[in-house]
GROMACS .gro file of C-alpha atoms in nm:
model
  150
    1MET     CA    1   5.182 -12.998   5.707
    2ARG     CA    2   4.845 -12.815   5.774
    3THR     CA    3   4.801 -12.680   6.121
    4TYR     CA    4   4.449 -12.610   6.257
    5LEU     CA    5   4.374 -12.352   6.528
    6VAL     CA    6   4.085 -12.414   6.766
    7VAL     CA    7   3.972 -12.178   7.039
    8MET     CA    8   3.880 -12.406   7.339
    9ASP     CA    9   3.615 -12.319   7.601
   10GLU     CA   10   3.350 -12.489   7.794
   11THR     CA   11   3.087 -12.479   7.508
   12GLU     CA   12   2.970 -12.748   7.276
   13GLU     CA   13   3.047 -12.551   6.981
   14SER     CA   14   3.433 -12.552   7.069
   15LYS     CA   15   3.394 -12.927   7.105
   16GLN     CA   16   3.239 -12.964   6.771
   17ALA     CA   17   3.517 -12.736   6.619
   18LEU     CA   18   3.784 -12.941   6.796
   19ARG     CA   19   3.663 -13.268   6.658
   20PHE     CA   20   3.655 -13.131   6.303
   21ALA     CA   21   3.994 -12.985   6.325
   22SER     CA   22   4.134 -13.321   6.466
   23LEU     CA   23   3.978 -13.520   6.184
   24ARG     CA   24   4.098 -13.274   5.933
   25ALA     CA   25   4.451 -13.287   6.083
   26MET     CA   26   4.441 -13.659   6.072
   27LYS     CA   27   4.330 -13.677   5.717
   28THR     CA   28   4.588 -13.421   5.616
   29ASN     CA   29   4.875 -13.550   5.821
   30GLY     CA   30   4.859 -13.226   6.010
   31SER     CA   31   4.831 -13.105   6.364
   32VAL     CA   32   4.610 -12.907   6.578
   33HIS     CA   33   4.675 -12.617   6.812
   34ILE     CA   34   4.436 -12.566   7.103
   35LEU     CA   35   4.397 -12.202   7.226
   36ALA     CA   36   4.243 -12.187   7.567
   37LEU     CA   37   4.145 -11.833   7.663
   38VAL     CA   38   4.160 -11.710   8.020
   39PRO     CA   39   3.822 -11.517   8.067
   40GLN     CA   40   3.877 -11.145   8.155
   41GLN     CA   41   3.760 -11.052   8.495
   42THR     CA   42   3.484 -10.792   8.497
   43PHE     CA   43   3.560 -10.660   8.836
   44ASN     CA   44   3.862 -10.578   9.063
   45ALA     CA   45   3.905 -10.715   9.390
   46PHE     CA   46   4.163 -10.645   9.656
   47GLY     CA   47   4.534 -10.728   9.542
   48GLY     CA   48   4.566 -11.084   9.664
   49VAL     CA   49   4.209 -11.182   9.601
   50GLN     CA   50   4.230 -11.039   9.255
   51ALA     CA   51   4.549 -11.256   9.198
   52THR     CA   52   4.380 -11.568   9.333
   53ILE     CA   53   4.073 -11.523   9.096
   54GLU     CA   54   4.290 -11.483   8.790
   55GLN     CA   55   4.502 -11.778   8.879
   56GLU     CA   56   4.192 -11.995   8.925
   57ALA     CA   57   4.051 -11.886   8.583
   58ARG     CA   58   4.404 -11.966   8.430
   59GLU     CA   59   4.401 -12.309   8.600
   60ARG     CA   60   4.037 -12.381   8.476
   61ALA     CA   61   4.156 -12.300   8.112
   62GLU     CA   62   4.461 -12.524   8.142
   63VAL     CA   63   4.257 -12.820   8.277
   64LEU     CA   64   4.004 -12.774   7.993
   65ALA     CA   65   4.278 -12.747   7.728
   66ASN     CA   66   4.474 -13.064   7.855
   67SER     CA   67   4.150 -13.255   7.902
   68ALA     CA   68   4.068 -13.173   7.530
   69ALA     CA   69   4.422 -13.265   7.430
   70GLY     CA   70   4.414 -13.590   7.598
   71ASN     CA   71   4.090 -13.682   7.417
   72ILE     CA   72   4.247 -13.598   7.086
   73PHE     CA   73   4.555 -13.805   7.167
   74GLY     CA   74   4.345 -14.100   7.263
   75GLU     CA   75   4.135 -14.100   6.958
   76MET     CA   76   4.374 -13.967   6.697
   77GLY     CA   77   4.702 -14.070   6.839
   78LYS     CA   78   4.876 -13.730   6.811
   79MET     CA   79   4.918 -13.464   7.088
   80PRO     CA   80   4.806 -13.119   6.998
   81VAL     CA   81   4.985 -12.795   7.088
   82ILE     CA   82   4.835 -12.623   7.382
   83ALA     CA   83   4.846 -12.255   7.453
   84VAL     CA   84   4.667 -12.073   7.739
   85ARG     CA   85   4.648 -11.700   7.704
   86PRO     CA   86   4.471 -11.424   7.903
   87GLY     CA   87   4.311 -11.110   7.739
   88ALA     CA   88   4.037 -11.001   7.504
   89PRO     CA   89   3.949 -11.312   7.293
   90ALA     CA   90   3.960 -11.159   6.952
   91ASP     CA   91   4.291 -10.976   7.025
   92VAL     CA   92   4.444 -11.288   7.171
   93ILE     CA   93   4.348 -11.501   6.864
   94LYS     CA   94   4.469 -11.235   6.618
   95THR     CA   95   4.801 -11.224   6.804
   96TYR     CA   96   4.817 -11.599   6.825
   97LEU     CA   97   4.763 -11.622   6.434
   98GLU     CA   98   5.026 -11.355   6.374
   99ASP     CA   99   5.289 -11.523   6.592
  100HIS     CA  100   5.216 -11.873   6.428
  101GLY     CA  101   5.246 -11.836   6.068
  102GLU     CA  102   5.215 -12.218   6.017
  103ILE     CA  103   4.840 -12.206   6.116
  104ALA     CA  104   4.649 -12.318   5.801
  105ALA     CA  105   4.302 -12.241   5.930
  106LEU     CA  106   4.113 -12.100   6.225
  107VAL     CA  107   3.829 -12.334   6.312
  108LEU     CA  108   3.531 -12.202   6.507
  109GLY     CA  109   3.198 -12.371   6.583
  110THR     CA  110   2.843 -12.220   6.596
  111THR     CA  111   2.581 -12.264   6.842
  112SER     CA  112   2.332 -12.538   6.787
  113ASP     CA  113   2.027 -12.325   6.876
  114GLY     CA  114   2.109 -12.038   6.644
  115GLY     CA  115   2.229 -11.811   6.929
  116LYS     CA  116   2.494 -11.558   6.861
  117ASP     CA  117   2.856 -11.642   6.892
  118PRO     CA  118   3.074 -11.340   6.951
  119LEU     CA  119   3.397 -11.485   6.800
  120VAL     CA  120   3.213 -11.626   6.494
  121GLN     CA  121   3.062 -11.292   6.439
  122HIS     CA  122   3.383 -11.114   6.484
  123PHE     CA  123   3.611 -11.318   6.266
  124SER     CA  124   3.345 -11.392   5.984
  125ALA     CA  125   3.304 -11.000   5.947
  126ARG     CA  126   3.684 -10.977   5.929
  127ALA     CA  127   3.772 -11.292   5.731
  128SER     CA  128   3.954 -11.099   5.451
  129GLU     CA  129   4.191 -10.962   5.718
  130LEU     CA  130   4.287 -11.307   5.848
  131PRO     CA  131   4.620 -11.469   5.740
  132CYS     CA  132   4.438 -11.807   5.697
  133PRO     CA  133   4.099 -11.942   5.600
  134LEU     CA  134   3.818 -11.939   5.851
  135TYR     CA  135   3.630 -12.273   5.893
  136ILE     CA  136   3.295 -12.240   6.083
  137VAL     CA  137   3.149 -12.563   6.189
  138PRO     CA  138   2.764 -12.575   6.227
  139GLY     CA  139   2.665 -12.679   6.562
  140LYS     CA  140   2.356 -12.876   6.458
  141LEU     CA  141   2.581 -13.140   6.290
  142THR     CA  142   2.555 -13.489   6.435
  143ARG     CA  143   2.873 -13.671   6.503
  144GLU     CA  144   2.828 -13.871   6.207
  145GLN     CA  145   2.766 -13.565   5.983
  146LEU     CA  146   3.081 -13.394   6.123
  147ASP     CA  147   3.288 -13.689   6.070
  148ALA     CA  148   3.172 -13.738   5.710
  149LEU     CA  149   3.254 -13.363   5.637
  150ALA     CA  150   3.593 -13.372   5.793
   0.00000   0.00000   0.00000
């Protein structure tokens, strides 16, 4: 069974990657893992305030991942695995891949406007070090084009 890892955030490119991975999983009788990243805080507040800020960031990531999972379940009929992790994005993804040897591919999406995507840049430069293939989904694809490719 093929398992596809998608990094979920609030961007359109992550939604494109998730759709592609979900369709591939459906066609290969596989599954999807959604990894929602909890953004690192760039400032430190006083004890209780900092804890509240971090908890709210985690809750936003969980809601986002659960919403995406619900959409996949509604459309594909199969519930993805959801993980929410704090930390530096590249490090969290690397660790997740190391801990989950069943992952068959890391699926990332690019921006539709040609902007720079830090995760795509990071992992495409290190693709030879990954334990699985890296799929990069172009952000300019229409839904029809994406569905045809998957």
